[in-house]
mmCIF file of C-alpha atoms in Angstrom:
data_model
loop_
_atom_site.group_PDB
_atom_site.id
_atom_site.type_symbol
_atom_site.label_atom_id
_atom_site.label_comp_id
_atom_site.label_asym_id
_atom_site.label_seq_id
_atom_site.Cartn_x
_atom_site.Cartn_y
_atom_site.Cartn_z
ATOM 1 C CA MET A 116 10.754 22.591 -14.683
ATOM 2 C CA ALA A 117 14.071 21.276 -13.392
ATOM 3 C CA ALA A 118 14.125 17.630 -12.502
ATOM 4 C CA THR A 119 13.509 16.988 -8.827
ATOM 5 C CA ARG A 120 16.008 14.666 -7.259
ATOM 6 C CA VAL A 121 14.865 11.537 -5.526
ATOM 7 C CA ILE A 122 15.584 11.671 -1.808
ATOM 8 C CA MET A 123 15.642 8.379 0.051
ATOM 9 C CA MET A 124 16.970 8.965 3.540
ATOM 10 C CA ARG A 125 17.790 5.712 5.288
ATOM 11 C CA PRO A 126 17.268 4.976 8.988
ATOM 12 C CA TRP A 127 21.012 4.829 9.587
ATOM 13 C CA GLU A 128 21.577 8.225 7.953
ATOM 14 C CA ASN A 129 21.281 11.598 9.677
ATOM 15 C CA ASN A 130 17.598 12.516 9.899
ATOM 16 C CA SER A 131 17.983 15.472 12.212
ATOM 17 C CA ALA A 132 15.588 18.385 12.222
ATOM 18 C CA ASP A 133 18.642 20.686 12.481
ATOM 19 C CA GLY A 134 19.529 20.246 8.807
ATOM 20 C CA ASP A 135 18.053 22.654 6.282
ATOM 21 C CA GLU A 136 16.268 21.717 3.087
ATOM 22 C CA ASP A 137 19.399 21.934 0.915
ATOM 23 C CA GLU A 138 21.362 19.619 3.190
ATOM 24 C CA ILE A 139 18.594 17.029 3.094
ATOM 25 C CA ALA A 140 18.105 17.402 -0.647
ATOM 26 C CA ASN A 141 21.816 16.738 -1.205
ATOM 27 C CA ASN A 142 21.524 13.408 0.573
ATOM 28 C CA VAL A 143 20.327 11.625 -2.539
ATOM 29 C CA LYS A 144 19.363 7.949 -2.637
ATOM 30 C CA PRO A 145 17.941 7.167 -6.074
ATOM 31 C CA GLU A 146 15.554 4.248 -6.318
ATOM 32 C CA GLY A 147 15.297 2.308 -9.563
ATOM 33 C CA ILE A 148 12.331 0.383 -10.853
ATOM 34 C CA CYS A 149 13.473 -2.732 -9.051
ATOM 35 C CA ASN A 150 16.177 -3.184 -6.412
ATOM 36 C CA ILE A 151 18.047 -6.376 -7.268
ATOM 37 C CA LEU A 152 19.692 -6.587 -3.863
ATOM 38 C CA LEU A 153 18.547 -5.492 -0.431
ATOM 39 C CA SER A 154 20.483 -2.817 1.367
ATOM 40 C CA GLU A 155 22.634 -4.076 4.224
ATOM 41 C CA GLU A 156 20.187 -2.840 6.856
ATOM 42 C CA ALA A 157 17.186 -4.305 5.035
ATOM 43 C CA ALA A 158 18.950 -7.652 4.798
ATOM 44 C CA LYS A 159 19.421 -7.629 8.569
ATOM 45 C CA VAL A 160 15.743 -6.870 9.152
ATOM 46 C CA ALA A 161 14.724 -9.541 6.633
ATOM 47 C CA SER A 162 16.825 -12.118 8.452
ATOM 48 C CA ARG A 163 15.623 -11.101 11.911
ATOM 49 C CA GLU A 164 11.917 -10.549 11.219
ATOM 50 C CA LEU A 165 11.174 -12.605 8.113
ATOM 51 C CA ARG A 166 13.567 -15.575 8.472
ATOM 52 C CA GLU A 167 15.085 -14.675 5.104
ATOM 53 C CA ASP A 168 18.491 -15.896 3.989
ATOM 54 C CA GLU A 169 19.862 -16.763 0.562
ATOM 55 C CA SER A 170 19.186 -20.481 0.883
ATOM 56 C CA THR A 171 15.630 -20.050 2.180
ATOM 57 C CA LYS A 172 14.911 -17.389 -0.425
ATOM 58 C CA GLN A 173 16.116 -19.455 -3.386
ATOM 59 C CA GLN A 174 14.320 -22.612 -2.287
ATOM 60 C CA ALA A 175 11.074 -20.716 -1.751
ATOM 61 C CA LEU A 176 11.352 -18.964 -5.117
ATOM 62 C CA ASP A 177 12.008 -22.257 -6.904
ATOM 63 C CA GLN A 178 8.955 -23.865 -5.282
ATOM 64 C CA PHE A 179 6.795 -20.801 -6.005
ATOM 65 C CA ILE A 180 7.773 -20.675 -9.681
ATOM 66 C CA GLU A 181 7.251 -24.401 -10.157
ATOM 67 C CA TRP A 182 3.774 -24.122 -8.586
ATOM 68 C CA ILE A 183 2.857 -21.175 -10.841
ATOM 69 C CA ASN A 184 4.045 -22.988 -13.967
ATOM 70 C CA LYS A 185 1.985 -26.055 -13.104
ATOM 71 C CA ASN A 186 -1.151 -24.221 -11.928
ATOM 72 C CA PRO A 187 -3.797 -24.362 -14.676
ATOM 73 C CA ASP A 188 -5.775 -21.573 -12.984
ATOM 74 C CA LEU A 189 -3.003 -19.018 -13.551
ATOM 75 C CA LYS A 190 -2.285 -17.313 -16.848
ATOM 76 C CA ASP A 191 0.616 -14.950 -17.619
ATOM 77 C CA CYS A 192 1.551 -14.622 -13.947
ATOM 78 C CA ARG A 193 4.772 -12.755 -13.205
ATOM 79 C CA THR A 194 7.558 -15.011 -11.939
ATOM 80 C CA ASP A 195 10.351 -12.476 -11.426
ATOM 81 C CA ASN A 196 11.951 -12.401 -7.993
ATOM 82 C CA ASN A 197 10.758 -8.893 -7.167
ATOM 83 C CA PHE A 198 7.109 -9.820 -7.642
ATOM 84 C CA LEU A 199 7.180 -13.189 -5.876
ATOM 85 C CA LEU A 200 9.298 -12.000 -2.963
ATOM 86 C CA ARG A 201 6.684 -9.442 -1.905
ATOM 87 C CA PHE A 202 4.300 -12.345 -1.149
ATOM 88 C CA LEU A 203 6.974 -14.544 0.420
ATOM 89 C CA ARG A 204 8.238 -11.755 2.647
ATOM 90 C CA VAL A 205 4.857 -10.690 3.959
ATOM 91 C CA LYS A 206 4.177 -14.361 4.805
ATOM 92 C CA LYS A 207 7.645 -14.897 6.302
ATOM 93 C CA PHE A 208 8.555 -17.446 3.615
ATOM 94 C CA SER A 209 5.643 -19.795 4.139
ATOM 95 C CA VAL A 210 5.336 -20.850 0.499
ATOM 96 C CA LEU A 211 1.786 -22.187 0.868
ATOM 97 C CA MET A 212 0.561 -18.965 2.517
ATOM 98 C CA ALA A 213 2.342 -16.860 -0.107
ATOM 99 C CA GLN A 214 0.704 -18.873 -2.876
ATOM 100 C CA GLN A 215 -2.727 -18.345 -1.370
ATOM 101 C CA MET A 216 -2.077 -14.630 -0.977
ATOM 102 C CA LEU A 217 -1.126 -14.389 -4.640
ATOM 103 C CA LEU A 218 -4.395 -16.069 -5.608
ATOM 104 C CA LYS A 219 -6.346 -13.691 -3.351
ATOM 105 C CA TYR A 220 -4.483 -10.727 -4.814
ATOM 106 C CA LEU A 221 -5.418 -11.695 -8.370
ATOM 107 C CA ASN A 222 -8.994 -12.448 -7.305
ATOM 108 C CA LEU A 223 -9.325 -9.067 -5.576
ATOM 109 C CA ARG A 224 -8.137 -7.236 -8.684
ATOM 110 C CA GLN A 225 -10.496 -9.178 -10.941
ATOM 111 C CA THR A 226 -13.458 -8.817 -8.577
ATOM 112 C CA PHE A 227 -13.037 -5.030 -8.582
ATOM 113 C CA PRO A 228 -11.351 -4.245 -11.921
ATOM 114 C CA GLN A 229 -12.944 -0.805 -12.059
ATOM 115 C CA LEU A 230 -11.156 0.053 -8.805
ATOM 116 C CA LEU A 231 -7.871 -1.838 -8.960
ATOM 117 C CA MET A 232 -6.886 -2.326 -12.605
ATOM 118 C CA ASN A 233 -5.785 -0.013 -15.423
ATOM 119 C CA LEU A 234 -3.540 1.816 -12.971
ATOM 120 C CA ASP A 235 -2.195 4.465 -15.314
ATOM 121 C CA TYR A 236 -0.922 7.524 -13.486
ATOM 122 C CA LEU A 237 -1.511 9.533 -16.680
ATOM 123 C CA HIS A 238 -5.255 8.817 -16.525
ATOM 124 C CA THR A 239 -6.719 12.306 -16.028
ATOM 125 C CA PRO A 240 -8.537 11.919 -12.667
ATOM 126 C CA VAL A 241 -5.633 9.957 -11.180
ATOM 127 C CA LEU A 242 -3.021 12.456 -12.336
ATOM 128 C CA GLN A 243 -5.124 15.359 -11.084
ATOM 129 C CA LEU A 244 -5.453 13.797 -7.638
ATOM 130 C CA ILE A 245 -1.710 13.196 -7.496
ATOM 131 C CA ASP A 246 -1.007 16.783 -8.577
ATOM 132 C CA LYS A 247 -3.451 18.113 -5.972
ATOM 133 C CA GLY A 248 -1.666 16.142 -3.242
ATOM 134 C CA TYR A 249 -4.403 13.705 -2.276
ATOM 135 C CA LEU A 250 -2.025 10.755 -1.881
ATOM 136 C CA PHE A 251 1.758 10.466 -2.327
ATOM 137 C CA PRO A 252 4.744 8.994 -0.485
ATOM 138 C CA SER A 253 7.373 11.060 1.233
ATOM 139 C CA PRO A 254 10.749 10.814 -0.520
ATOM 140 C CA ILE A 255 12.336 10.442 2.929
ATOM 141 C CA ARG A 256 12.127 7.124 4.711
ATOM 142 C CA ASP A 257 11.448 7.109 8.428
ATOM 143 C CA LYS A 258 14.061 6.063 10.957
ATOM 144 C CA LYS A 259 13.085 2.427 10.549
ATOM 145 C CA GLY A 260 13.520 2.520 6.796
ATOM 146 C CA ARG A 261 9.818 2.597 5.950
ATOM 147 C CA ARG A 262 8.194 4.529 3.130
ATOM 148 C CA VAL A 263 5.654 6.999 4.522
ATOM 149 C CA VAL A 264 2.412 7.315 2.544
ATOM 150 C CA ILE A 265 0.731 10.710 3.002
ATOM 151 C CA GLY A 266 -2.998 11.192 2.446
ATOM 152 C CA ILE A 267 -4.789 14.555 2.655
ATOM 153 C CA ALA A 268 -8.589 14.413 2.505
ATOM 154 C CA ALA A 269 -8.923 18.131 1.762
ATOM 155 C CA ASN A 270 -7.273 17.519 -1.613
ATOM 156 C CA PHE A 271 -10.008 15.121 -2.731
ATOM 157 C CA ASP A 272 -13.169 16.858 -3.948
ATOM 158 C CA PRO A 273 -16.051 14.348 -3.667
ATOM 159 C CA GLN A 274 -18.109 16.467 -6.047
ATOM 160 C CA GLN A 275 -15.489 16.068 -8.778
ATOM 161 C CA TYR A 276 -14.107 12.575 -8.205
ATOM 162 C CA ASN A 277 -15.600 9.176 -7.360
ATOM 163 C CA CYS A 278 -14.653 6.049 -5.443
ATOM 164 C CA GLU A 279 -12.994 4.536 -8.528
ATOM 165 C CA ASP A 280 -10.623 7.496 -8.774
ATOM 166 C CA MET A 281 -9.880 7.236 -5.059
ATOM 167 C CA ALA A 282 -9.199 3.493 -5.151
ATOM 168 C CA LYS A 283 -6.961 3.702 -8.210
ATOM 169 C CA VAL A 284 -4.747 6.363 -6.661
ATOM 170 C CA HIS A 285 -4.291 4.194 -3.576
ATOM 171 C CA MET A 286 -3.613 0.954 -5.441
ATOM 172 C CA LEU A 287 -1.257 2.666 -7.886
ATOM 173 C CA THR A 288 0.727 4.088 -4.969
ATOM 174 C CA TYR A 289 1.027 0.724 -3.260
ATOM 175 C CA GLU A 290 1.930 -1.187 -6.420
ATOM 176 C CA ALA A 291 4.646 1.312 -7.306
ATOM 177 C CA LEU A 292 6.167 1.243 -3.820
ATOM 178 C CA LEU A 293 6.157 -2.562 -3.713
ATOM 179 C CA GLU A 294 8.581 -2.529 -6.638
ATOM 180 C CA GLU A 295 11.188 -1.401 -4.068
ATOM 181 C CA GLU A 296 12.581 -4.466 -2.332
ATOM 182 C CA ASP A 297 13.738 -2.556 0.751
ATOM 183 C CA THR A 298 10.138 -1.387 1.143
ATOM 184 C CA GLN A 299 8.881 -4.970 0.944
ATOM 185 C CA VAL A 300 11.043 -5.678 4.001
ATOM 186 C CA PHE A 301 10.778 -2.493 6.061
ATOM 187 C CA GLY A 302 7.060 -1.984 5.398
ATOM 188 C CA PHE A 303 4.887 1.125 5.399
ATOM 189 C CA THR A 304 3.985 3.989 7.681
ATOM 190 C CA HIS A 305 0.753 5.840 6.840
ATOM 191 C CA PHE A 306 -0.179 9.426 7.675
ATOM 192 C CA GLY A 307 -3.642 10.844 7.017
ATOM 193 C CA ASP A 308 -5.050 14.328 7.560
ATOM 194 C CA PHE A 309 -8.854 14.129 7.630
ATOM 195 C CA ARG A 310 -9.532 17.841 7.935
ATOM 196 C CA THR A 311 -12.574 18.808 5.809
ATOM 197 C CA MET A 312 -13.579 15.176 5.401
ATOM 198 C CA SER A 313 -17.374 14.979 5.233
ATOM 199 C CA THR A 314 -20.196 12.536 4.631
ATOM 200 C CA ALA A 315 -19.817 13.337 0.926
ATOM 201 C CA HIS A 316 -16.463 11.515 0.967
ATOM 202 C CA VAL A 317 -17.983 8.550 2.755
ATOM 203 C CA THR A 318 -21.122 8.111 0.678
ATOM 204 C CA LEU A 319 -19.060 7.688 -2.472
ATOM 205 C CA TRP A 320 -18.833 4.051 -1.355
ATOM 206 C CA SER A 321 -21.367 1.347 -0.726
ATOM 207 C CA PRO A 322 -20.733 -0.258 2.688
ATOM 208 C CA THR A 323 -20.343 -3.737 1.190
ATOM 209 C CA VAL A 324 -17.650 -2.741 -1.273
ATOM 210 C CA PHE A 325 -15.845 -0.554 1.266
ATOM 211 C CA ALA A 326 -15.837 -3.296 3.891
ATOM 212 C CA THR A 327 -14.754 -5.949 1.414
ATOM 213 C CA ILE A 328 -11.927 -3.842 -0.009
ATOM 214 C CA PHE A 329 -10.537 -3.266 3.481
ATOM 215 C CA LYS A 330 -10.938 -6.834 4.704
ATOM 216 C CA TRP A 331 -9.782 -8.531 1.519
ATOM 217 C CA GLY A 332 -7.083 -5.918 0.986
ATOM 218 C CA GLU A 333 -5.274 -6.803 4.181
ATOM 219 C CA GLN A 334 -5.375 -10.486 3.206
ATOM 220 C CA SER A 335 -4.508 -9.958 -0.458
ATOM 221 C CA VAL A 336 -2.142 -7.030 -0.997
ATOM 222 C CA PRO A 337 1.387 -7.943 0.186
ATOM 223 C CA MET A 338 2.138 -4.910 2.331
ATOM 224 C CA ARG A 339 3.633 -4.759 5.821
ATOM 225 C CA HIS A 340 1.599 -2.015 7.505
ATOM 226 C CA LYS A 341 3.646 -0.965 10.530
ATOM 227 C CA GLU A 342 2.187 2.372 11.704
ATOM 228 C CA VAL A 343 -0.934 4.412 10.909
ATOM 229 C CA HIS A 344 -1.186 8.031 12.094
ATOM 230 C CA PHE A 345 -4.276 10.229 11.695
ATOM 231 C CA ILE A 346 -4.978 13.841 12.601
ATOM 232 C CA ASN A 347 -8.078 16.022 12.370
ATOM 233 C CA VAL A 348 -10.539 13.121 12.407
ATOM 234 C CA PRO A 349 -14.009 14.770 12.595
ATOM 235 C CA SER A 350 -15.908 13.571 15.654
ATOM 236 C CA ALA A 351 -19.054 13.303 13.545
ATOM 237 C CA LEU A 352 -17.332 10.710 11.350
ATOM 238 C CA LYS A 353 -15.708 8.689 14.097
ATOM 239 C CA TYR A 354 -18.159 5.880 13.321
ATOM 240 C CA VAL A 355 -16.468 5.518 9.920
ATOM 241 C CA TYR A 356 -13.072 5.254 11.606
ATOM 242 C CA ASP A 357 -14.417 2.634 14.024
ATOM 243 C CA PHE A 358 -16.140 0.755 11.215
ATOM 244 C CA THR A 359 -12.963 0.703 9.127
ATOM 245 C CA ARG A 360 -10.827 -0.563 12.007
ATOM 246 C CA SER A 361 -13.365 -3.282 12.746
ATOM 247 C CA ARG A 362 -12.752 -4.807 9.313
ATOM 248 C CA LEU A 363 -9.034 -5.222 9.970
ATOM 249 C CA SER A 364 -7.089 -7.718 12.042
ATOM 250 C CA GLN A 365 -6.307 -6.930 15.667
ATOM 251 C CA LYS A 366 -2.636 -6.653 14.758
ATOM 252 C CA ILE A 367 -3.343 -3.801 12.337
ATOM 253 C CA ARG A 368 -5.889 -2.157 14.651
ATOM 254 C CA ASP A 369 -3.261 -1.861 17.355
ATOM 255 C CA ARG A 370 -1.080 0.156 14.981
ATOM 256 C CA PHE A 371 -3.653 2.950 14.498
ATOM 257 C CA THR A 372 -3.098 6.223 16.363
ATOM 258 C CA ILE A 373 -5.250 9.373 16.286
ATOM 259 C CA HIS A 374 -3.374 12.564 17.188
ATOM 260 C CA GLY A 375 -5.045 15.710 18.481
ATOM 261 C CA ASN A 376 -2.616 18.115 16.796
ATOM 262 C CA LEU A 377 0.669 18.369 14.904
ATOM 263 C CA SER A 378 2.729 18.508 18.086
ATOM 264 C CA GLU A 379 1.356 15.134 19.145
ATOM 265 C CA LEU A 380 2.011 13.766 15.670
ATOM 266 C CA HIS A 381 5.611 15.039 15.642
ATOM 267 C CA SER A 382 6.291 13.257 18.917
ATOM 268 C CA LYS A 383 5.609 9.954 17.137
ATOM 269 C CA LEU A 384 6.523 10.735 13.526
ATOM 270 C CA ASP A 385 9.650 12.732 12.638
ATOM 271 C CA PRO A 386 8.446 15.995 11.056
ATOM 272 C CA ASN A 387 11.315 15.891 8.537
ATOM 273 C CA ILE A 388 9.469 13.075 6.777
ATOM 274 C CA LEU A 389 6.385 15.246 6.293
ATOM 275 C CA PRO A 390 5.839 18.039 3.765
ATOM 276 C CA LYS A 391 6.924 21.531 4.760
ATOM 277 C CA GLU A 392 3.232 22.375 5.165
ATOM 278 C CA TYR A 393 3.119 19.879 8.062
ATOM 279 C CA GLY A 394 6.349 20.917 9.762
ATOM 280 C CA GLY A 395 8.851 19.272 7.440
ATOM 281 C CA VAL A 396 11.489 20.845 5.205
ATOM 282 C CA ILE A 397 10.513 19.754 1.674
ATOM 283 C CA PRO A 398 7.500 21.492 0.087
ATOM 284 C CA MET A 399 4.615 19.240 -0.849
ATOM 285 C CA ALA A 400 4.849 20.249 -4.507
ATOM 286 C CA GLN A 401 8.463 19.050 -4.645
ATOM 287 C CA MET A 402 7.540 15.728 -3.054
ATOM 288 C CA ILE A 403 4.785 15.252 -5.627
ATOM 289 C CA GLU A 404 7.112 15.981 -8.558
ATOM 290 C CA THR A 405 9.612 13.456 -7.226
ATOM 291 C CA TRP A 406 6.827 10.884 -6.964
ATOM 292 C CA LYS A 407 5.590 11.519 -10.497
ATOM 293 C CA GLN A 408 9.088 10.842 -11.829
ATOM 294 C CA GLN A 409 9.123 7.490 -10.050
ATOM 295 C CA LEU A 410 5.667 6.658 -11.411
ATOM 296 C CA ALA A 411 6.864 7.463 -14.932
ATOM 297 C CA GLU A 412 9.755 5.003 -14.516
ATOM 298 C CA LYS A 413 7.425 2.262 -13.292
ATOM 299 C CA ARG A 414 4.423 2.958 -15.531
ATOM 300 C CA GLU A 415 4.816 0.098 -18.026
ATOM 301 C CA ARG A 416 5.617 -2.411 -15.292
ATOM 302 C CA ILE A 417 2.487 -1.490 -13.326
ATOM 303 C CA MET A 418 0.234 -1.438 -16.385
ATOM 304 C CA ALA A 419 1.500 -4.917 -17.300
ATOM 305 C CA LEU A 420 0.040 -6.307 -14.066
ATOM 306 C CA ASP A 421 -3.318 -6.450 -15.850
ATOM 307 C CA GLN A 422 -1.995 -9.233 -18.099
ATOM 308 C CA MET A 423 -2.066 -11.683 -15.180
ATOM 309 C CA LYS A 424 -5.255 -13.726 -14.940
ATOM 310 C CA LEU A 425 -6.837 -16.035 -12.383
ATOM 311 C CA LEU A 426 -8.989 -18.339 -14.494
ATOM 312 C CA ASP A 427 -10.840 -19.974 -11.605
ATOM 313 C CA ASN A 428 -11.004 -18.816 -7.987
ATOM 314 C CA LYS A 429 -12.023 -22.218 -6.618
ATOM 315 C CA CYS A 430 -8.366 -22.811 -5.791
ATOM 316 C CA ILE A 431 -8.558 -20.143 -3.063
ATOM 317 C CA LEU A 432 -8.887 -21.685 0.355
ATOM 318 C CA LYS A 433 -11.014 -20.004 2.985
ATOM 319 C CA LYS A 434 -11.321 -21.112 6.585
ATOM 320 C CA ASP A 435 -14.880 -21.849 7.630
ATOM 321 C CA GLY A 436 -15.524 -20.250 10.998
ATOM 322 C CA ASN A 437 -18.050 -22.944 11.908
ATOM 323 C CA ASN A 438 -16.119 -26.139 11.307
ATOM 324 C CA ASN A 439 -12.590 -24.865 10.594
ATOM 325 C CA LYS A 440 -12.507 -26.777 7.327
ATOM 326 C CA ASN A 441 -11.398 -25.260 4.054
ATOM 327 C CA LYS A 442 -14.028 -24.326 1.565
ATOM 328 C CA THR A 443 -14.191 -22.565 -1.764
ATOM 329 C CA ALA A 444 -14.058 -18.786 -1.660
ATOM 330 C CA THR A 445 -16.608 -16.881 -3.645
ATOM 331 C CA SER A 446 -16.234 -13.598 -5.434
ATOM 332 C CA SER A 447 -19.971 -13.031 -5.616
ATOM 333 C CA LEU A 448 -20.727 -9.759 -3.871
ATOM 334 C CA SER A 449 -23.730 -7.544 -3.393
ATOM 335 C CA ILE A 450 -22.728 -3.983 -4.157
ATOM 336 C CA THR A 451 -25.714 -2.124 -2.814
ATOM 337 C CA GLY A 452 -26.574 0.282 -0.036
ATOM 338 C CA SER A 453 -24.780 3.342 1.250
ATOM 339 C CA PHE A 454 -22.836 4.398 4.300
ATOM 340 C CA ARG A 455 -26.009 5.825 5.746
ATOM 341 C CA LYS A 456 -26.761 2.158 6.512
ATOM 342 C CA LEU A 457 -23.710 0.480 7.965
ATOM 343 C CA GLU A 458 -25.099 -3.010 7.548
ATOM 344 C CA VAL A 459 -22.292 -5.346 6.592
ATOM 345 C CA ASP A 460 -22.051 -9.043 7.343
#
């Protein structure tokens, strides 16, 4: 099969629906494993929204690295700029908050290693789900420079795959995209088609684990979630949608939108970003092949994340809702129950 070219349309480039597939495919913006420098537009957004400049960035990185090197609870933690900047950027260069997020990130991975570690895209269930089109990013950025993550429930067979397979595909996607520094700044847009989603998808998860992954994930994974668009949400499963939103911050909740049909979706999300099957110009299969090439480039880097260790999670600070004092966070969780009983603290 001929190599599929990587297409990274920027917000300042022509993203008109009038262009045909060949014209868009010729507008090539290859992304490497790690962008050393931000694009000009990303640098402007970083300055305006994140208070980032060269002086602030270097001082924060120096403090972060010194803290990591002196922290006895951390072992083999990455200290390259690309990795540390994702935490600093999402916390707008508050070094203390970025440090805590890093600790929570490592704790989340170690609390759920079966879900969030060993992220090898060549692992059979993961590769199959990618090939089927369950989850993948569009190779075209939206008009605000964001990567658009596309999820299609119909391409996940709950009789064949389990919650571990589902979680690994998601975490692998996010880890790979966070290697792009422009994406760390611009953030993410999410699109999900829930057609054919059933209780079989939902009952793969215990409510405690599902709720914890969502709540901890927002606090631990350094992603800027800017927009979330859903279509074909079954009315019978709206309680799952409501339950999921309830675990997230109000800021993220306000960014969720359910659309009644594709026309509604296209009024908010440029169809060119979507696969041809959803009104775009690039076939889904081509998007998936492009994504697999990027995953191959980043495979060793992502697998190496498992080398990082948090030796003791007592250094994680958690605000006590009763007295507003800091207390030790615990990773002790009860992983029981099912979504037939939505009983979560």
